[in-house]
Short mmCIF file of C-alpha atoms in Angstrom, two decimals:
data_model
loop_
_atom_site.label_atom_id
_atom_site.label_comp_id
_atom_site.label_asym_id
_atom_site.label_seq_id
_atom_site.Cartn_x
_atom_site.Cartn_y
_atom_site.Cartn_z
CA MET Y 724 -68.76 -16.71 31.70
CA HIS Y 725 -68.99 -13.31 30.15
CA PRO Y 726 -68.37 -10.40 31.04
CA PRO Y 727 -64.66 -10.44 31.59
CA SER Y 728 -64.54 -7.15 33.20
CA ILE Y 729 -65.83 -6.53 36.67
CA PRO Y 730 -66.17 -2.98 38.21
CA SER Y 731 -63.75 -2.75 41.19
CA ASP Y 732 -66.50 -1.93 43.60
CA THR Y 733 -68.50 -5.27 43.35
CA THR Y 734 -67.87 -9.02 42.93
CA ALA Y 735 -68.34 -11.14 39.87
CA GLU Y 736 -71.60 -12.73 41.21
CA LYS Y 737 -73.17 -9.46 42.14
CA TRP Y 738 -72.38 -8.01 38.83
CA LEU Y 739 -73.48 -10.91 36.72
CA ARG Y 740 -76.93 -10.81 38.82
CA ARG Y 741 -77.19 -7.17 38.10
CA LEU Y 742 -76.70 -7.38 34.36
CA PHE Y 743 -78.46 -10.59 33.50
CA MET Y 744 -81.22 -11.08 36.23
CA ARG Y 745 -82.33 -7.57 37.56
CA GLY Y 746 -81.49 -5.42 34.37
CA PRO Y 747 -81.08 -7.69 31.41
CA GLN Y 748 -82.37 -4.94 29.05
CA ASN Y 749 -80.45 -2.24 30.61
CA TYR Y 750 -77.67 -2.12 28.21
CA SER Y 751 -76.10 1.14 29.38
CA LEU Y 752 -74.63 -1.03 32.31
CA ARG Y 753 -72.54 -3.07 29.67
CA ARG Y 754 -68.92 -2.21 29.50
CA TYR Y 755 -68.51 -2.51 25.76
CA ASP Y 756 -65.07 -0.72 25.78
CA ASP Y 757 -63.87 -3.30 28.12
CA GLU Y 758 -65.53 -6.38 26.97
CA GLN Y 759 -66.47 -6.55 23.27
CA TRP Y 760 -64.38 -8.57 21.00
CA ASP Y 761 -64.97 -7.96 17.20
CA VAL Y 762 -64.15 -10.70 14.44
CA MET Y 763 -64.16 -10.10 10.83
CA PHE Y 764 -63.76 -12.05 7.80
CA PHE Y 765 -63.78 -10.63 4.16
CA LEU Y 766 -65.42 -12.51 1.42
CA GLN Y 767 -65.31 -10.06 -1.52
CA GLY Y 768 -63.16 -6.98 -2.11
CA ARG Y 769 -60.12 -5.31 -0.77
CA VAL Y 770 -59.87 -2.96 2.41
CA GLU Y 771 -57.41 -0.99 4.39
CA MET Y 772 -57.45 -1.54 8.00
CA ILE Y 773 -56.19 0.59 10.92
CA LEU Y 774 -55.83 -0.76 14.52
CA CYS Y 775 -54.87 1.63 17.12
CA ASP Y 776 -54.06 -0.07 20.65
CA VAL Y 777 -55.40 2.28 23.45
CA ARG Y 778 -55.72 -0.16 26.22
CA ALA Y 779 -54.86 0.98 29.70
CA GLY Y 780 -51.28 -0.27 30.74
CA PHE Y 781 -50.05 -0.68 27.03
CA SER Y 782 -48.14 1.57 24.94
CA LYS Y 783 -49.98 3.09 22.11
CA ARG Y 784 -49.47 0.98 18.99
CA ILE Y 785 -50.77 1.72 15.47
CA MET Y 786 -51.09 -1.08 12.72
CA ARG Y 787 -52.11 -0.28 9.03
CA PHE Y 788 -52.56 -3.14 6.73
CA PHE Y 789 -54.66 -4.19 3.51
CA ILE Y 790 -56.90 -7.35 3.58
CA ASP Y 791 -58.08 -9.24 0.52
CA GLY Y 792 -61.59 -10.68 0.25
CA ASP Y 793 -61.54 -14.53 -0.29
CA ASN Y 794 -62.26 -13.80 -3.85
CA HIS Y 795 -58.81 -12.53 -4.49
CA HIS Y 796 -56.67 -15.48 -3.35
CA SER Y 797 -53.40 -14.12 -1.84
CA ASN Y 798 -51.53 -13.94 1.15
CA ASN Y 799 -53.74 -11.05 2.32
CA ASN Y 800 -56.66 -13.51 2.93
CA VAL Y 801 -57.15 -13.18 6.76
CA GLY Y 802 -59.66 -13.03 9.38
CA VAL Y 803 -59.23 -10.24 11.98
CA VAL Y 804 -59.75 -10.48 15.82
CA VAL Y 805 -59.97 -7.14 17.66
CA PRO Y 806 -60.04 -7.15 21.47
CA PRO Y 807 -61.48 -4.66 23.51
CA GLY Y 808 -59.65 -1.36 23.77
CA VAL Y 809 -58.25 -1.32 20.18
CA ALA Y 810 -59.87 1.30 17.92
CA HIS Y 811 -60.43 0.16 14.51
CA ALA Y 812 -61.31 1.47 11.16
CA ILE Y 813 -62.08 -0.08 7.83
CA ARG Y 814 -61.91 1.69 4.38
CA VAL Y 815 -62.73 0.13 0.98
CA GLU Y 816 -59.89 -0.04 -1.48
CA GLY Y 817 -60.94 0.24 -5.21
CA SER Y 818 -64.47 0.34 -6.58
CA GLU Y 819 -65.45 -3.15 -5.81
CA ASP Y 820 -68.23 -3.78 -3.17
CA VAL Y 821 -66.94 -5.26 -0.04
CA ILE Y 822 -68.86 -8.29 1.53
CA MET Y 823 -67.79 -9.07 5.13
CA VAL Y 824 -68.78 -11.23 7.94
CA TYR Y 825 -68.61 -9.35 11.26
CA GLY Y 826 -69.24 -10.74 14.63
CA THR Y 827 -69.20 -9.46 17.95
CA SER Y 828 -68.84 -11.15 21.58
CA THR Y 829 -71.81 -9.02 22.90
CA ILE Y 830 -75.27 -8.12 21.47
CA PHE Y 831 -74.69 -5.34 19.20
CA THR Y 832 -76.37 -2.21 20.45
CA PRO Y 833 -75.20 0.67 18.09
CA GLU Y 834 -75.84 3.56 20.62
CA PHE Y 835 -73.26 2.12 22.88
CA GLU Y 836 -70.52 1.71 20.46
CA GLY Y 837 -67.61 4.02 20.69
CA ARG Y 838 -67.76 5.84 17.23
CA ILE Y 839 -65.34 8.28 15.61
CA ALA Y 840 -67.38 9.86 12.81
CA SER Y 841 -67.93 7.85 9.55
CA GLU Y 842 -65.92 10.31 7.65
CA ILE Y 843 -63.19 7.61 7.50
CA GLU Y 844 -64.44 6.48 4.10
CA THR Y 845 -63.23 9.82 2.52
CA THR Y 846 -60.03 9.71 0.39
CA ALA Y 847 -57.76 11.25 2.98
CA PHE Y 848 -57.45 10.46 6.56
CA PRO Y 849 -60.02 12.77 8.32
CA GLU Y 850 -58.57 15.30 10.94
CA SER Y 851 -60.20 13.37 13.81
CA TRP Y 852 -58.29 10.09 13.08
CA GLU Y 853 -55.02 12.05 12.28
CA LYS Y 854 -55.37 13.61 15.66
CA PHE Y 855 -56.38 10.52 17.39
CA LEU Y 856 -53.40 8.68 15.82
CA SER Y 857 -51.03 11.29 16.65
CA LEU Y 858 -51.62 11.49 20.47
#
Protein backbone atom coordinates (compact mmCIF):
# COMPACT_ATOMS: atom_id res chain seq x y z
CA MET A 1 0.00 0.00 0.00
CA HIS A 2 1.20 3.47 -0.86
CA PRO A 3 2.94 5.53 0.58
CA PRO A 4 6.28 3.81 1.13
CA SER A 5 7.60 6.57 3.39
CA ILE A 6 6.11 7.15 6.80
CA PRO A 7 7.28 10.11 8.94
CA SER A 8 9.30 8.93 11.92
CA ASP A 9 6.98 10.58 14.45
CA THR A 10 3.88 8.52 13.52
CA THR A 11 2.71 5.03 12.59
CA ALA A 12 1.78 3.78 9.14
CA GLU A 13 -1.87 3.44 10.18
CA LYS A 14 -2.10 7.01 11.49
CA TRP A 15 -0.27 8.44 8.49
CA LEU A 16 -2.45 6.64 5.95
CA ARG A 17 -5.61 7.75 7.76
CA ARG A 18 -4.37 11.36 7.77
CA LEU A 19 -3.48 11.27 4.07
CA PHE A 20 -6.44 9.41 2.65
CA MET A 21 -9.32 9.81 5.11
CA ARG A 22 -8.92 13.12 6.93
CA GLY A 23 -7.08 15.11 4.26
CA PRO A 24 -7.34 13.43 0.85
CA GLN A 25 -7.20 16.78 -1.00
CA ASN A 26 -4.29 18.15 1.04
CA TYR A 27 -1.52 17.29 -1.40
CA SER A 28 0.99 19.38 0.55
CA LEU A 29 1.23 16.44 2.99
CA ARG A 30 2.46 14.10 0.28
CA ARG A 31 6.17 13.34 0.40
CA TYR A 32 6.80 13.31 -3.35
CA ASP A 33 10.58 13.44 -3.00
CA ASP A 34 10.44 10.27 -0.87
CA GLU A 35 7.63 8.45 -2.67
CA GLN A 36 7.15 9.21 -6.33
CA TRP A 37 8.46 6.75 -8.91
CA ASP A 38 8.49 7.85 -12.54
CA VAL A 39 8.42 5.61 -15.60
CA MET A 40 8.87 6.73 -19.19
CA PHE A 41 8.88 5.23 -22.65
CA PHE A 42 9.85 7.04 -25.83
CA LEU A 43 7.72 6.35 -28.89
CA GLN A 44 9.33 8.82 -31.29
CA GLY A 45 12.51 10.87 -31.47
CA ARG A 46 15.80 10.79 -29.63
CA VAL A 47 16.64 12.21 -26.20
CA GLU A 48 19.56 12.72 -23.87
CA MET A 49 18.84 11.85 -20.25
CA ILE A 50 20.73 12.67 -17.07
CA LEU A 51 20.07 10.85 -13.81
CA CYS A 52 21.64 12.10 -10.58
CA ASP A 53 21.24 9.94 -7.49
CA VAL A 54 20.92 12.20 -4.45
CA ARG A 55 19.20 9.73 -2.11
CA ALA A 56 20.20 9.88 1.54
CA GLY A 57 22.64 7.13 2.44
CA PHE A 58 23.90 6.65 -1.12
CA SER A 59 27.00 8.03 -2.79
CA LYS A 60 26.13 10.65 -5.37
CA ARG A 61 26.13 9.06 -8.81
CA ILE A 62 25.52 10.62 -12.21
CA MET A 63 24.46 8.76 -15.33
CA ARG A 64 24.16 10.35 -18.78
CA PHE A 65 22.81 8.38 -21.74
CA PHE A 66 20.88 8.63 -24.99
CA ILE A 67 17.55 6.97 -25.76
CA ASP A 68 16.05 6.27 -29.17
CA GLY A 69 12.31 6.29 -29.59
CA ASP A 70 10.62 3.15 -30.89
CA ASN A 71 10.56 4.63 -34.40
CA HIS A 72 14.38 4.26 -34.42
CA HIS A 73 14.90 0.54 -33.87
CA SER A 74 18.18 0.11 -31.97
CA ASN A 75 19.75 -1.13 -28.77
CA ASN A 76 18.90 2.30 -27.33
CA ASN A 77 15.13 1.61 -27.23
CA VAL A 78 14.51 1.44 -23.48
CA GLY A 79 11.99 2.23 -20.81
CA VAL A 80 13.32 4.17 -17.83
CA VAL A 81 12.19 3.79 -14.22
CA VAL A 82 13.32 6.60 -11.90
CA PRO A 83 13.02 5.96 -8.14
CA PRO A 84 12.39 8.67 -5.55
CA GLY A 85 15.49 10.73 -4.79
CA VAL A 86 16.96 10.52 -8.28
CA ALA A 87 16.95 13.87 -10.08
CA HIS A 88 16.41 13.57 -13.80
CA ALA A 89 16.46 15.75 -16.89
CA ILE A 90 15.57 15.04 -20.50
CA ARG A 91 16.68 17.01 -23.54
CA VAL A 92 15.60 16.40 -27.14
CA GLU A 93 18.42 15.45 -29.49
CA GLY A 94 17.97 16.73 -33.03
CA SER A 95 15.02 18.40 -34.70
CA GLU A 96 12.51 15.55 -34.54
CA ASP A 97 9.62 15.93 -32.10
CA VAL A 98 9.68 13.50 -29.19
CA ILE A 99 6.58 11.59 -28.17
CA MET A 100 6.86 9.94 -24.80
CA VAL A 101 4.62 8.13 -22.35
CA TYR A 102 5.27 9.31 -18.79
CA GLY A 103 3.69 7.83 -15.70
CA THR A 104 4.08 8.40 -11.98
CA SER A 105 3.24 6.32 -8.94
CA THR A 106 1.38 9.25 -7.38
CA ILE A 107 -1.19 11.74 -8.61
CA PHE A 108 0.68 14.38 -10.58
CA THR A 109 0.42 17.79 -8.92
CA PRO A 110 2.89 20.16 -10.66
CA GLU A 111 3.24 22.61 -7.78
CA PHE A 112 4.64 19.83 -5.57
CA GLU A 113 7.25 18.67 -8.06
CA GLY A 114 10.87 19.48 -7.28
CA ARG A 115 11.88 21.39 -10.37
CA ILE A 116 15.17 22.86 -11.47
CA ALA A 117 14.39 25.52 -14.07
CA SER A 118 13.34 24.39 -17.54
CA GLU A 119 16.47 26.03 -18.94
CA ILE A 120 17.80 22.46 -19.27
CA GLU A 121 16.58 22.46 -22.86
CA THR A 122 19.15 25.04 -23.96
CA THR A 123 22.16 24.02 -26.06
CA ALA A 124 24.68 23.90 -23.20
CA PHE A 125 24.06 22.53 -19.75
CA PRO A 126 22.64 25.37 -17.65
CA GLU A 127 24.70 26.74 -14.79
CA SER A 128 22.18 25.45 -12.24
CA TRP A 129 22.69 21.86 -13.45
CA GLU A 130 26.47 22.25 -13.77
CA LYS A 131 26.51 23.43 -10.16
CA PHE A 132 24.11 20.68 -9.05
CA LEU A 133 26.12 17.94 -10.79
CA SER A 134 29.44 19.17 -9.40
CA LEU A 135 28.37 19.11 -5.73
